[in-house]
Structures are given as structure tokens and as C-alpha cells.
Short mmCIF file of C-alpha atoms and ligand atoms in Angstrom, two decimals:
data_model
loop_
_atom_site.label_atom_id
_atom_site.label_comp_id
_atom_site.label_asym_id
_atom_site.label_seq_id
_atom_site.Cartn_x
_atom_site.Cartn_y
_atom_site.Cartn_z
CA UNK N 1 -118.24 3.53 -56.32
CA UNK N 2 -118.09 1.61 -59.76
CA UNK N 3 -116.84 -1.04 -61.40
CA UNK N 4 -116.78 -3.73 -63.61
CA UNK N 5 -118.49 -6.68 -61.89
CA UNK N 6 -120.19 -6.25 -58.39
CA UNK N 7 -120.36 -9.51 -56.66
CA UNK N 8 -122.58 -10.15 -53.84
CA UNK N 9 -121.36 -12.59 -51.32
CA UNK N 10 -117.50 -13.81 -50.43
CA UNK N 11 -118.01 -17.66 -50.07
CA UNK N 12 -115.85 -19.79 -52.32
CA UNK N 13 -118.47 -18.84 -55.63
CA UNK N 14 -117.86 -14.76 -54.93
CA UNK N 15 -114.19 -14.92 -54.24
CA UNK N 16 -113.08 -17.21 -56.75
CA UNK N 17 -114.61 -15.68 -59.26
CA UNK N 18 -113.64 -12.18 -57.96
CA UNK N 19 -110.09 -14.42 -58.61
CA UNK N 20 -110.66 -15.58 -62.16
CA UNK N 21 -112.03 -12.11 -63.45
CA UNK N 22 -108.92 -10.38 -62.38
CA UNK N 23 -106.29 -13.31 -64.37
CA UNK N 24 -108.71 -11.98 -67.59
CA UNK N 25 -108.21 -8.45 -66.93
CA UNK N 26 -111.27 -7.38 -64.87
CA UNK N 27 -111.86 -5.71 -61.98
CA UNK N 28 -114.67 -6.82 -59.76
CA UNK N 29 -115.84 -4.97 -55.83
CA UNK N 30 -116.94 -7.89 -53.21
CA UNK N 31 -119.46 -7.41 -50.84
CA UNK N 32 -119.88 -9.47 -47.92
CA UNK N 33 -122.69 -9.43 -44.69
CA UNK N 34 -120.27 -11.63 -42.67
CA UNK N 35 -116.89 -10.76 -41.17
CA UNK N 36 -113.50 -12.05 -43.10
CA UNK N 37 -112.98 -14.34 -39.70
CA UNK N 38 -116.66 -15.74 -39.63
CA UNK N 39 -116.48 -16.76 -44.00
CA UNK N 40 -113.09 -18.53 -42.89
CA UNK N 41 -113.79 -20.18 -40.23
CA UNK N 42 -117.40 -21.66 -40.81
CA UNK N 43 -116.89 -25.07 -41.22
CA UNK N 44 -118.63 -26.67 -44.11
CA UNK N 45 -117.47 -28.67 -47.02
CA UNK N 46 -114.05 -31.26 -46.81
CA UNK N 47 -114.23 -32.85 -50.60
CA UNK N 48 -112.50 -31.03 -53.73
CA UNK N 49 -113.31 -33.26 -57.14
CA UNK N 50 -111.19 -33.79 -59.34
CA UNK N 51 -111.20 -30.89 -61.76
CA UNK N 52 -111.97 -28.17 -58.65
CA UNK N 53 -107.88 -29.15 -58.20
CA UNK N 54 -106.90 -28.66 -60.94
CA UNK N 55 -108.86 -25.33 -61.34
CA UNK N 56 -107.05 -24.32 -58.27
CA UNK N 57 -103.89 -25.31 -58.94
CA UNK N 58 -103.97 -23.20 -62.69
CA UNK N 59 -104.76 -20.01 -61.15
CA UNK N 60 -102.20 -20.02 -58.63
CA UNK N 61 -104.02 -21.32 -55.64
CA UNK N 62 -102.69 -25.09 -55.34
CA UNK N 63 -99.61 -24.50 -53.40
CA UNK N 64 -100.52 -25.02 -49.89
CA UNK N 65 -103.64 -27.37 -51.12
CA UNK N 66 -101.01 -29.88 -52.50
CA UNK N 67 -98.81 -29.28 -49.09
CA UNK N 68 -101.61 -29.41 -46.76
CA UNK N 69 -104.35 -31.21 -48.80
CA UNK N 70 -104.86 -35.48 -49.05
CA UNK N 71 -105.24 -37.23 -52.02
CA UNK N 72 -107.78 -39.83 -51.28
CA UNK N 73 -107.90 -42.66 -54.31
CA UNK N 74 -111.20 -43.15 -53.36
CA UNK N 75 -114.35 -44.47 -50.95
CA UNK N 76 -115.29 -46.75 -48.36
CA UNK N 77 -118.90 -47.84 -49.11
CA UNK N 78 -120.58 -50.03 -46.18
CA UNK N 79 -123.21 -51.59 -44.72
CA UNK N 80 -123.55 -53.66 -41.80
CA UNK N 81 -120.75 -56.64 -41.80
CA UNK N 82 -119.12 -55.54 -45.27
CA UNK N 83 -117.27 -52.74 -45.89
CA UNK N 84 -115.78 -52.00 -49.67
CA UNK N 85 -113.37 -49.42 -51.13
CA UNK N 86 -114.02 -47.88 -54.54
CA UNK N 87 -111.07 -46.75 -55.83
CA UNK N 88 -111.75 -43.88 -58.09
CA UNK N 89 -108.20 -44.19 -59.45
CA UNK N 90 -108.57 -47.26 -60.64
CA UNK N 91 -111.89 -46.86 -61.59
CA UNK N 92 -111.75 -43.83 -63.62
CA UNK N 93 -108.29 -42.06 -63.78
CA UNK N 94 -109.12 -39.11 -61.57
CA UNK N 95 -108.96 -38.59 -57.17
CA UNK N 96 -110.35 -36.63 -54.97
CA UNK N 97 -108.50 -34.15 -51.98
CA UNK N 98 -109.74 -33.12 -48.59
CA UNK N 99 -108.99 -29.81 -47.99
CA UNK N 100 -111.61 -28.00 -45.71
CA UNK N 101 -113.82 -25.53 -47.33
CA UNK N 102 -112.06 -22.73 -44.97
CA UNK N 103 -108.90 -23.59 -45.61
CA UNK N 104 -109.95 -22.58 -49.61
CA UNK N 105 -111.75 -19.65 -48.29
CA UNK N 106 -108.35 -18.57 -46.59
CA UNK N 107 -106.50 -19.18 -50.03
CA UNK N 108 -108.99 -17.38 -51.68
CA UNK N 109 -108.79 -14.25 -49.25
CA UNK N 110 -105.23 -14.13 -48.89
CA UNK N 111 -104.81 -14.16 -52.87
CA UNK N 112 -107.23 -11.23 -53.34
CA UNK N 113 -105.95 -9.23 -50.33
CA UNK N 114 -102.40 -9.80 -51.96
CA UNK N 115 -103.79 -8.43 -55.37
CA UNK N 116 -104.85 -5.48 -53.57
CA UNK N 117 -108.79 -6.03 -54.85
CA UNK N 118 -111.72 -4.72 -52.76
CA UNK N 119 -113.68 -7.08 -50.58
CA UNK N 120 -116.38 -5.05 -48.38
CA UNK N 121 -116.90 -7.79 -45.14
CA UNK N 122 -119.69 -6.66 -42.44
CA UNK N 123 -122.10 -4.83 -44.75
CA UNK N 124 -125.95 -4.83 -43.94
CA UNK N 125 -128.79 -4.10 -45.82
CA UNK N 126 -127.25 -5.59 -49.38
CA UNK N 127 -129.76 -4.55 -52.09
CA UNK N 128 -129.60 -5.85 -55.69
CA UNK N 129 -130.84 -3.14 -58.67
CA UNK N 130 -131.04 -4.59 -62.28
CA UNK N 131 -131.84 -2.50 -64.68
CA UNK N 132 -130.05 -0.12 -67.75
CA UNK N 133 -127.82 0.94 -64.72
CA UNK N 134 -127.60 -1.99 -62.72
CA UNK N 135 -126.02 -1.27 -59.06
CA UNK N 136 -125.56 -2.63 -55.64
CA UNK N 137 -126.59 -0.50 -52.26
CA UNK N 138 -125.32 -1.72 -48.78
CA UNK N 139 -124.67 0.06 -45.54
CA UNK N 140 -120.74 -0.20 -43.44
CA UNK N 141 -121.15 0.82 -40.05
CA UNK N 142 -124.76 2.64 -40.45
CA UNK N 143 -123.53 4.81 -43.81
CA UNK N 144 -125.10 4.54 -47.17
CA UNK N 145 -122.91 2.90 -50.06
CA UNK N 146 -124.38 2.73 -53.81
CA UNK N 147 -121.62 0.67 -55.84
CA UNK N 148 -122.72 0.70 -60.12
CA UNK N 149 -121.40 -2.22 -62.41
CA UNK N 150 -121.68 -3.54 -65.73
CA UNK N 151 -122.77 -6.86 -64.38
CA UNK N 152 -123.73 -7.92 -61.14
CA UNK N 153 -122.86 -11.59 -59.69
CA UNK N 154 -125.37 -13.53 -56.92
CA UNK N 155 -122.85 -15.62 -55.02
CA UNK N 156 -125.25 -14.92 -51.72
CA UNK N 157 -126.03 -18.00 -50.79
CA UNK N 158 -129.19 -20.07 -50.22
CA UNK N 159 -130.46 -16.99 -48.42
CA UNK N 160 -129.02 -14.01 -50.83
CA UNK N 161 -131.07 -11.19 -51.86
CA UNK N 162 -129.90 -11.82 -55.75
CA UNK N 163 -132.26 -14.75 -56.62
CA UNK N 164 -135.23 -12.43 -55.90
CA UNK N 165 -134.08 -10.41 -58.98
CA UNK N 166 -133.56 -13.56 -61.30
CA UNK N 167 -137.25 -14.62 -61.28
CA UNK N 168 -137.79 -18.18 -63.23
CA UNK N 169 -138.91 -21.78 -62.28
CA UNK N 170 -137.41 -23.17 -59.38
CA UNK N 171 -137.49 -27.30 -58.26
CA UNK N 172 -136.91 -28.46 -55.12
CA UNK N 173 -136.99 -31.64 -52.42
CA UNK N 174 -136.72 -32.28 -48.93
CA UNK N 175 -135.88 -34.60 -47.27
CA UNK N 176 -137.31 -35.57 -44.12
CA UNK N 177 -133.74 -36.04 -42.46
CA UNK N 178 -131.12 -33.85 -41.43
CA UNK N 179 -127.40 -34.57 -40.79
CA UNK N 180 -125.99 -33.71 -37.27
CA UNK N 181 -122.31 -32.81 -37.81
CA UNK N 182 -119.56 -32.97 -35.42
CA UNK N 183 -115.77 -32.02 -35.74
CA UNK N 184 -113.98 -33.87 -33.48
CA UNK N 185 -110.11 -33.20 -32.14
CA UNK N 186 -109.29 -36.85 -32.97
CA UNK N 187 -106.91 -38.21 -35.36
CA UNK N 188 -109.07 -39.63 -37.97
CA UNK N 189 -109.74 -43.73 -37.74
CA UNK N 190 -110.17 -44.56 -41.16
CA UNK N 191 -107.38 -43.50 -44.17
CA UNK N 192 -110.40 -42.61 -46.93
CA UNK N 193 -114.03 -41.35 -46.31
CA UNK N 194 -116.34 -44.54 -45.22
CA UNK N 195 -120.23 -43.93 -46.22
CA UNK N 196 -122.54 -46.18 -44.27
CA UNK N 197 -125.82 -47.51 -44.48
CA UNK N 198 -127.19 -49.18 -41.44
CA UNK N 199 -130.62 -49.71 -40.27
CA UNK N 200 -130.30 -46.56 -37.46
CA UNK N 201 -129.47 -44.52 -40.08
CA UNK N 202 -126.85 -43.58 -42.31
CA UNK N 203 -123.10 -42.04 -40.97
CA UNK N 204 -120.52 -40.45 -42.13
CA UNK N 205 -116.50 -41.04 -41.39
CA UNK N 206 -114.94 -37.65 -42.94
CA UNK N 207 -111.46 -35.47 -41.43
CA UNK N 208 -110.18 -32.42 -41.94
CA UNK N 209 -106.25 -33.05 -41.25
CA UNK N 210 -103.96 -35.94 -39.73
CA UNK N 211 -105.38 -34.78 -36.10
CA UNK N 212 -109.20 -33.80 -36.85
CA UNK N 213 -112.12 -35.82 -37.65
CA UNK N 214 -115.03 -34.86 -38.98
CA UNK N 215 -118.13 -36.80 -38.87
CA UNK N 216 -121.78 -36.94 -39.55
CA UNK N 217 -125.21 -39.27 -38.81
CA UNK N 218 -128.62 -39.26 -40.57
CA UNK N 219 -130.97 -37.66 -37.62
CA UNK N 220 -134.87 -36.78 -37.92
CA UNK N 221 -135.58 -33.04 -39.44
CA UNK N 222 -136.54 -31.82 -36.60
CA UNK N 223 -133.67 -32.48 -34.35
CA UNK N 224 -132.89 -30.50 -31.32
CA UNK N 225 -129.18 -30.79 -30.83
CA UNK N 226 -129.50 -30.32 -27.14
CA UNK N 227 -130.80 -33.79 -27.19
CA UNK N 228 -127.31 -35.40 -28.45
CA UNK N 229 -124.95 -35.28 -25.85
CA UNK N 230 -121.11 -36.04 -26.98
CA UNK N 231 -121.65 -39.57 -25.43
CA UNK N 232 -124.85 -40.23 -27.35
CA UNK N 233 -123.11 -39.11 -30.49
CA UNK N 234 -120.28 -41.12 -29.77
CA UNK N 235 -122.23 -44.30 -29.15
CA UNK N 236 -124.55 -43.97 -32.40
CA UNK N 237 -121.57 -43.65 -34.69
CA UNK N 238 -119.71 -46.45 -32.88
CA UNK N 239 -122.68 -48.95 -33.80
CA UNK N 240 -123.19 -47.58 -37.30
CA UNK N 241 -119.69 -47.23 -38.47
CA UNK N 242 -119.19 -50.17 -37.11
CA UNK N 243 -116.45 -50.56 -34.12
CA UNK N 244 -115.47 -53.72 -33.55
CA UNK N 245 -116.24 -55.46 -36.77
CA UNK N 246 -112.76 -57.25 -38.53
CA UNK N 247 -110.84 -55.42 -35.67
CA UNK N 248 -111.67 -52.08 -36.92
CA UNK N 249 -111.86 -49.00 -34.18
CA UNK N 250 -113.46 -45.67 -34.19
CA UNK N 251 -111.61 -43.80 -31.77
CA UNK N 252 -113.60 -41.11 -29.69
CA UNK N 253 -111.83 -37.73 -28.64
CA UNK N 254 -113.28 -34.41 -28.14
CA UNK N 255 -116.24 -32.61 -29.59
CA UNK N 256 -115.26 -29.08 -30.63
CA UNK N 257 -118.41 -28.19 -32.82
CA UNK N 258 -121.69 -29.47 -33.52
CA UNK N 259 -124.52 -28.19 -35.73
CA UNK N 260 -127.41 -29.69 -37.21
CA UNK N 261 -127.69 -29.40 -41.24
CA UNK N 262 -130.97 -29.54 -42.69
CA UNK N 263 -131.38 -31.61 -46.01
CA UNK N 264 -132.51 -30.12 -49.40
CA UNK N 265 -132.54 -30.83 -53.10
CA UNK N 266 -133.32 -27.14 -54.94
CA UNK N 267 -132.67 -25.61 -58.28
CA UNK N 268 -133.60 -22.11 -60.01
CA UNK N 269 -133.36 -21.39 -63.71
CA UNK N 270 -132.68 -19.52 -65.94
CA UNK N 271 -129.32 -18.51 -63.78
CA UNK N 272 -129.54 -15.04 -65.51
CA UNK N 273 -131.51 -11.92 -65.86
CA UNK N 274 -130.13 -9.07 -68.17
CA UNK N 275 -127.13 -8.11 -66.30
CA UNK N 276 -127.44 -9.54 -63.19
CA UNK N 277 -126.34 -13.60 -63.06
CA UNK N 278 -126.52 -16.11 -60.53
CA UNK N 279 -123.67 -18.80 -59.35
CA UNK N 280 -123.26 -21.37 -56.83
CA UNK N 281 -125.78 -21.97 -53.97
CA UNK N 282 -127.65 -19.11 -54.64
CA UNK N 283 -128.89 -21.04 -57.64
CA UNK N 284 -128.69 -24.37 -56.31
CA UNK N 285 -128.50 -26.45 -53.50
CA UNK N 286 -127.38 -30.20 -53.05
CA UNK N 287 -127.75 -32.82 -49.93
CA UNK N 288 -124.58 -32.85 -48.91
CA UNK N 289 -124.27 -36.94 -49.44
CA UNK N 290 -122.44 -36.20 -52.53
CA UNK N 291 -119.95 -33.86 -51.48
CA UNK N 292 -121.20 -31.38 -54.33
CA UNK N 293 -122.36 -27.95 -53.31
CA UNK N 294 -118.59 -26.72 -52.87
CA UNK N 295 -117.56 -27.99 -56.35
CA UNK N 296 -120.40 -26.91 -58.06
CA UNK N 297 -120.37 -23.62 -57.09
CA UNK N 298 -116.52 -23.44 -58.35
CA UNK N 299 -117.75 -24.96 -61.69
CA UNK N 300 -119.96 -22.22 -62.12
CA UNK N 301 -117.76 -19.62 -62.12
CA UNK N 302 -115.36 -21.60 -63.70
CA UNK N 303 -117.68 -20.71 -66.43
CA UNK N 304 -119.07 -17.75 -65.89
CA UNK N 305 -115.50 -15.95 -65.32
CA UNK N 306 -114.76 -16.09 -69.28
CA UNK N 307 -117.59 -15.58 -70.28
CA UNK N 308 -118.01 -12.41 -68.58
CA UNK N 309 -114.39 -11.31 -69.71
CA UNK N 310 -115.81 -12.17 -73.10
CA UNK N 311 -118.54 -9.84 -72.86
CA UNK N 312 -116.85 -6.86 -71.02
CA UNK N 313 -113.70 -6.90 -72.83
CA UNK N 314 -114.67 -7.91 -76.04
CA UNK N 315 -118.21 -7.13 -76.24
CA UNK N 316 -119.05 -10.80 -77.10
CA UNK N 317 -121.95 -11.96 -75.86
CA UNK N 318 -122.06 -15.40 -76.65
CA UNK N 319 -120.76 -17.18 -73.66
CA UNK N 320 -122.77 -15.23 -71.28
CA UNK N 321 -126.02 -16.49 -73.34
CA UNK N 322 -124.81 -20.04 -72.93
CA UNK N 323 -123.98 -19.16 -69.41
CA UNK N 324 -127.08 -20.95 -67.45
CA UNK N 325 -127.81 -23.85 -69.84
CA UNK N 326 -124.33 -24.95 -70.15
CA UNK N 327 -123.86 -24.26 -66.28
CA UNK N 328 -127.49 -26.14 -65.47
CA UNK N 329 -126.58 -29.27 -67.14
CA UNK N 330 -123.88 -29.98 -64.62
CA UNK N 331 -125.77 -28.89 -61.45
CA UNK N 332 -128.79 -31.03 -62.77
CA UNK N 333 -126.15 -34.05 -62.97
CA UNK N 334 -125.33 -33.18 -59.54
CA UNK N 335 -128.36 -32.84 -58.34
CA UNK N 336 -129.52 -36.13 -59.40
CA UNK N 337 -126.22 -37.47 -58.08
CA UNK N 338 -126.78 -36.15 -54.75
CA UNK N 339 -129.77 -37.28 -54.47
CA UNK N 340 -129.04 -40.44 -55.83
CA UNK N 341 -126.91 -41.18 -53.19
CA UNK N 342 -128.97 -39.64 -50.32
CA UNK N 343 -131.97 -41.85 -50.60
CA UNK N 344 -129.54 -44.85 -51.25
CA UNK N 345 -127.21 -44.89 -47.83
CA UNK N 346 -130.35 -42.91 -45.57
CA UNK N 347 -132.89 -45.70 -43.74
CA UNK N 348 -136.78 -44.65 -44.06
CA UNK N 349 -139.46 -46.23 -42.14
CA UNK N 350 -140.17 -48.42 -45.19
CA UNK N 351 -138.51 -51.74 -45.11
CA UNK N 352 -139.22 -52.00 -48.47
CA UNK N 353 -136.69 -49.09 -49.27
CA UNK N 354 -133.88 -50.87 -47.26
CA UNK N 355 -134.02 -53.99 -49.50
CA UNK N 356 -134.12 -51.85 -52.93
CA UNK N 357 -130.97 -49.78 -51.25
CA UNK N 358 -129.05 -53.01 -50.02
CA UNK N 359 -129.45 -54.75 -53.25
CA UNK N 360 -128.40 -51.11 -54.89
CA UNK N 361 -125.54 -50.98 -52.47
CA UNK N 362 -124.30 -54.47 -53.32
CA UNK N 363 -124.78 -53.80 -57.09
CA UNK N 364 -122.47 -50.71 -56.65
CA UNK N 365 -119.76 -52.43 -54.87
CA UNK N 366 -119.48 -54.98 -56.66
CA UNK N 367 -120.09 -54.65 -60.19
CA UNK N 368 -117.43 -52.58 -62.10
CA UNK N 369 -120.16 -50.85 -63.92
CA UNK N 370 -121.86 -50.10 -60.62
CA UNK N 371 -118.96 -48.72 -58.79
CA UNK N 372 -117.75 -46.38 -62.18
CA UNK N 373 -121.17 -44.75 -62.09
CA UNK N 374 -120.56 -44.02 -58.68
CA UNK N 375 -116.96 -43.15 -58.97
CA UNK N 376 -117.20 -40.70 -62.49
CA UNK N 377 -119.74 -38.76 -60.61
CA UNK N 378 -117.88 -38.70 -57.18
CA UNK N 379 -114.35 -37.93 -58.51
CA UNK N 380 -116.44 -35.13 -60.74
CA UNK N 381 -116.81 -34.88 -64.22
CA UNK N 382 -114.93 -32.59 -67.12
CA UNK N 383 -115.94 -28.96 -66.48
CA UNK N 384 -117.98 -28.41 -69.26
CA UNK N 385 -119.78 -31.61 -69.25
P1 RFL X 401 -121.76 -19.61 -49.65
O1 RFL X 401 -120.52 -20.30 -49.20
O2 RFL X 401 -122.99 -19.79 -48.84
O3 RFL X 401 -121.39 -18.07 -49.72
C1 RFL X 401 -122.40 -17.08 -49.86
C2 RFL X 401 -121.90 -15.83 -49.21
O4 RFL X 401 -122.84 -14.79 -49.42
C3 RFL X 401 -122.95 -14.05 -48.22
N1 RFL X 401 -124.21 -13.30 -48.21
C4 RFL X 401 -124.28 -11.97 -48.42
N2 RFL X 401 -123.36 -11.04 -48.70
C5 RFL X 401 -123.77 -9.75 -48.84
N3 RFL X 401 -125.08 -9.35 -48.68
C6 RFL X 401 -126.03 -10.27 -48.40
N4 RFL X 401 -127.32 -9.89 -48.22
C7 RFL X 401 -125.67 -11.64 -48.27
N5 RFL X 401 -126.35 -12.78 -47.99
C8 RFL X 401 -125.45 -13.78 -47.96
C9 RFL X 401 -122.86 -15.12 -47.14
O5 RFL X 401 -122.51 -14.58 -45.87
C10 RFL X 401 -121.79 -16.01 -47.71
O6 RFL X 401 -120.49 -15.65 -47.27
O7 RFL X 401 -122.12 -19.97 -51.15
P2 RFL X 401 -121.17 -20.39 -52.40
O8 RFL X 401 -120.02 -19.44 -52.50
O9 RFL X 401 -122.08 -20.57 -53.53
O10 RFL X 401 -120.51 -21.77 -51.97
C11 RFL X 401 -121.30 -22.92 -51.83
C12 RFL X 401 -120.78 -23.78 -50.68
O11 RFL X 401 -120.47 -22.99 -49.56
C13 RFL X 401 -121.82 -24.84 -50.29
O12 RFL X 401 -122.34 -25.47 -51.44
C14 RFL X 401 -121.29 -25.95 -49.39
O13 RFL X 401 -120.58 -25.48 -48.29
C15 RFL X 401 -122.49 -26.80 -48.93
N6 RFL X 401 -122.33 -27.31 -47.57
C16 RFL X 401 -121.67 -28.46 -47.38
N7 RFL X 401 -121.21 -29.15 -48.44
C17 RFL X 401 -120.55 -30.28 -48.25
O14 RFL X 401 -120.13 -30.91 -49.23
N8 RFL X 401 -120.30 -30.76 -46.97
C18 RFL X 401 -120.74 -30.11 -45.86
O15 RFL X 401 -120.52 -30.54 -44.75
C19 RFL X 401 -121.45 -28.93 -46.06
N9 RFL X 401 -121.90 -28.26 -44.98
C20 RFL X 401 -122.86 -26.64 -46.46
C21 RFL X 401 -122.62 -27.14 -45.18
C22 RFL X 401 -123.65 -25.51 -46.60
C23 RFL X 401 -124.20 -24.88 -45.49
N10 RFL X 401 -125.05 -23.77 -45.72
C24 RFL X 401 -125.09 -23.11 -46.99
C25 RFL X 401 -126.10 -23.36 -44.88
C26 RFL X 401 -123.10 -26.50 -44.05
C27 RFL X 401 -123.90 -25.37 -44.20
C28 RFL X 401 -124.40 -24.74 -42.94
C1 PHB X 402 -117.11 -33.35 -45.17
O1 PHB X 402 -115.97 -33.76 -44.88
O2 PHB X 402 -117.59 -32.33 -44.64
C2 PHB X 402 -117.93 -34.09 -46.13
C3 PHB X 402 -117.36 -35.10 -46.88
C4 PHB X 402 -118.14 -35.81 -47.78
C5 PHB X 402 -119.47 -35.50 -47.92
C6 PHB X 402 -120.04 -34.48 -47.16
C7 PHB X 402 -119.27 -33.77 -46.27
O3 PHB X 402 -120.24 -36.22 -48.77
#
């Protein structure tokens, strides 16, 4: 097989891009390890920034996001006894939507299968060649496949075979927290995302749709899920969201899926190496505190997508040089963002971190300086920045 641009990986990075490349007038194959009913139904992110709509919405994949999707103006931000909404609107002139991470995935899918492009789902053995003939080899159903490109694309994922063939520095962090996440068949009991700090640990009040909640809490690393029952999870985010307080209730309903996420600040650069590039979390990865690692990965290839057309088209090669610095200057704002918000909103043993992260908290919510920081960041800024 050949083509243009071989893309590893069908997440929101490989598909989208896959998307853009076709609007400029290239063709691009997909390969994916998972099935096409596993990438759209893993549930991940819920939080599209501001320009990640609009992205959507100029390529011709904002219809059912506007129908389906919720504006939110903004943020609850909370600690124990106050609770205060940032309204990004106000704030800064741009929202944010919640539209599930799988229901983009399905947009994504749809729009390629209705283009008629190739997208390879339940490959094994992916293996990425750079070099004066740079090509992709992958097995379907035990036989040998050997697909050549101009360019290959890393959209694989923390756990991709591409960033092995883009060596360079990498950073990282962890965190010694994870987040146990549970979907819940509830209608949601708060009208905008409430981020809490309290003293047994941080929780989140997310949703998916009118009818399902989504919500997370701050547990140790090395959490065994089998240890939260529904009840105990029900009980800990009743006390730390706080039901009860001003008359406000968090009502329980069903479990339907819980996972626990583990908690890590990484980045590799340069996010090229001759032909072969890297984009989303296969270069980076966020704690998930600042609903990032979705929208980052969409302003990568928001990038990358002309500048490739550029270079295969045209034969310029000027964007695709920029490519990684321009591209690593908004995941290292993010980065810092995310973690920014991570160690302010989750309790460590060290009391003397809760009174730097109250007075932090109170500074945020209540200074208009504070709470635009917070809320330029949150509601994303220009692509390009
Ligand atoms: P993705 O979505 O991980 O897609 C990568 C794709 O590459 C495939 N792949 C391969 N394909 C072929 N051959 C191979 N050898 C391959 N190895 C891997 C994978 O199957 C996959 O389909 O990366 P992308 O496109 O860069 O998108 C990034 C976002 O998905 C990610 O940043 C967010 O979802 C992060 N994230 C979350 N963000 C939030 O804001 N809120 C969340 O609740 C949240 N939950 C999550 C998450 C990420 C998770 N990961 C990566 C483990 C929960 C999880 C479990
Ligand atoms: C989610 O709804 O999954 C979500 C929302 C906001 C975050 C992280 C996850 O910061």
C-alpha cells in the first residue's frame, strides 16, 4: 500500500488530522490496534475549549456538537463552606462545551467513513520505519501489511510505538495520586463543572448529557478499585462536594463504569524526526485537572495538518520546521496549567500545602486577576499562541 501520510493511531489526534489533510487535498491511510467500537466507546475526556469548537465547527464537524453539546459559561471552584462560579464569559469572552470525547470520536469516524478514506481498526504488531523510504508494517488477522508514505504521523498514544523513533529529551512528573472515575446514570446535580478542594481530597462534579453524570475523587496511586464499593464512592463525594451545604444535593443513581486513572505530567521534544512527526499524547501527557489532553492533541494537528499540506503539495518546508516549537509552546502552557491546578485543588499530607492552596484558592475566586488567569487558560487560548 502507499500513500501520502500514514498515521498511526485513530484517537481524536489520528482521525482529525486524517480529517484536516483531506479538506487540503491529501490523502492519508489510518491504522488502528483497537476496534472502531472500543476507540468510540472508551470513555475519557468531557471538556472542548474554546477554539477546539470552533475548529470543529469549520471543518464540518459542529452540527450535532452544537445540537447535542452544552455551553457551559464557566466553573464552580470550591472548598469547604464556599463555593464560587467563574464565569469564563464574563471573564474573558470565550466558553467552554461538554461533549464526551466519544461522542467526537463518533463524529470523527462517521465523517471519514462518509469520505470513503481508509481507517485499518484491529491491527497488531504496528511497526514504525523512518528512513529515505519511510513506511508502516502491521498485521490484520495474522497477514503481513507494509503501507509506504511520504510522512508518517504518531497519534499512538502514551503507549505508541512512534515516540521510540523520535528520540530527544523528554520531562516528566508524577504525582503520587490517582483519580478514580465513575460515570454514573444520574441526571447531573450541578448546571456547570464544580472543582473541589477539601481536606479528604479533591472531587470532581463533571456529566456527559442531561441524564449522565460523570464524576471523579483524588485517591492514593496505588488504589485497588475493588476496595471502593458504589456506596463508599457515593459517600466520599457526598462529603467533599458537599451535600447539604446552602441546600445543595448530590443525587446518587447508578454506577455504570469505574476505572482508576493514574496521574502524570510528561513531555518529549523535538516532536519530529525527518519524516516521521509526533502529535497529541504520544508527545505529551497532562493530569487531567485541567481538562487539556483532548484539546491539545486537536491543537496539534490543528497545526501540523497545513503544514504538512504545505510540504507535500507545495514542497514548502517551512511550517513543518516550525512544527514542534510552535506546537511545544502551547503544550508547555498546558502543562504548567495542568499542573498548576493539580497541586492547587489535590490535599497532601503537608498541612503546610493546604494553607498555600486555600489562600491560592481564595486569591483565584476572588480577585478578577486571579480568576482571568484561571479562566484564559481554562476556556483555552488562540491556536497559535
Ligand atoms: P489517544 O486517544 O490515546 O489515541 C491513540 C490511539 O492510538 C492507538 N494505538 C495504536 N494504533 C496502532 N498501532 C499501535 N501500536 C498503537 N498503539 C496505540 C490507540 O489504540 C488509540 O486509539 O491519543 P490522542 O489522539 O492523542 O488523544 C488524546 C486524548 O485521548 C487524551 O489526551 C485524553 O483523553 C486524556 N484523558 C482524559 N482527559 C480529560 O480531560 N479527562 C479525562 O477524564 C480523561 N481520561 C484520558 C482519560 C486519557 C486516558 N489514557 C490515555 C490512558 C482516561 C484515559 C484512560
Ligand atoms: C470530564 O468530564 O471527564 C472531565 C472534565 C473536566 C476535567 C477532567 C475531566 O478537568
Amino acid at each position: 500500500m502507499r500513500t501520502q501520510v500514514a498515521i498511526i493511531g485513530a484517537g481524536p489526534a489520528g482521525l482529525l488530522l486524517s480529517h484536516l489533510l483531506a479538506e487540503g487535498g491529501v490523502e492519508s491511510v489510518v491504522v488502528e490496534t483497537r476496534t472502531r467500537d472500543y476507540v468510540e466507546s472508551r470513555i475519557r475526556a468531557g471538556i472542548l475549549e474554546h477554539s477546539t469548537v470552533e475548529l470543529l465547527k469549520s471543518v464540518g464537524l459542529g452540527d450535532r456538537l452544537m445540537r447535542e453539546g452544552h455551553e457551559h459559561r464557566g466553573i464552580y471552584l470550591q472548598w469547604p463552606s464556599e463555593r464560587h462560579h467563574l464565569d469564563f464569559l464574563d471573564l474573558v469572552g470565550r466558553s467552554v462545551w461538554v461533549y464526551g470525547q466519544t461522542e467526537v470520536q463518533k463524529d470523527l469516524g462517521r465523517a471519514r467513513e462518509a469520505a470513503g478514506q481508509q481507517v485499518i481498526y484491529d491491527v497488531r504488531d504496528t511497526a514504525v520505519f523512518d528512513s529515505t523510504e519511510p513506511h508502516v508494517t502491521f498485521t490484520v488477522d495474522g497477514v503481513a501489511h507494509r503501507l509506504d508514505a511520504d510522512v508518517v504521523v504518531g497519534c499512538d498514544g502514551s503507549f505508541g510505538p512512534t515516540r521510540a523513533v523520535v528520540p530527544g529529551t523528554t520531562w516528566q512528573r508524577t504525582y503520587p495520586y490517582s483519580w478514580l472515575g465513575v460515570l454514573a446514570d444520574v441526571a447531573p446535580s450541578t448546571d456547570e463543572l464544580i472543582y473541589a478542594w477539601h481536606p479528604d481530597g479533591f472531587a470532581l462534579n463533571s456529566m456527559r448529557s442531561p441524564t449522565v453524570t460523570r464524576l471523579y475523587l483524588q485517591v492514593p496511586a496505588d488504589t485497588d478499585i475493588a476496595e471502593w464499593s458504589d456506596e463508599r464512592i457515593w459517600d466520599a463525594l457526598s462529603i467533599r462536594l458537599g451535600h447539604g451545604q446552602d441546600g445543595w444535593e448530590l443525587t446518587r443513581g447508578p454506577i455504570m463504569e469505574k476505572s482508576v486513572l493514574p496521574m502524570r505530567s510528561f513531555v518529549q521534544a523535538p516532536m519530529r524526526r525527518g519524516n516521521v512527526f509526533l502529535a497529541g499524547d504520544a508527545a505529551h501527557i497532562v493530569p487531567p485537572t485541567g481538562a487539556k489532553g483532548l484539546n491539545l492533541a486537536v491543537a496539534d494537528v490543528t497545526l501540523l495538518a497545513p503544514a504538512l499540506v504545505a510540504l507535500l503539495t507545495e514542497k514548502d518546508p517551512r511550517l513543518a520546521d516550525e512544527y514542534s516549537d510552535r506546537a511545544l509552546r502551547r503544550v508547555w502552557r498546558c502543562t504548567h496549567f495542568s499542573w498548576w491546578m493539580t497541586t492547587m485543588l489535590h490535599t497532601s499530607p503537608d498541612p503546610f500545602d493546604a494553607q498555600l492552596q486555600l489562600s491560592q484558592l481564595r486569591w483565584v475566586a476572588s480577585s478578577v486577576a486571579g480568576a482571568t488567569g484561571l479562566a484564559e487558560n481554562y476556556a483555552g487560548l488562540p491556536i497559535g499562541f
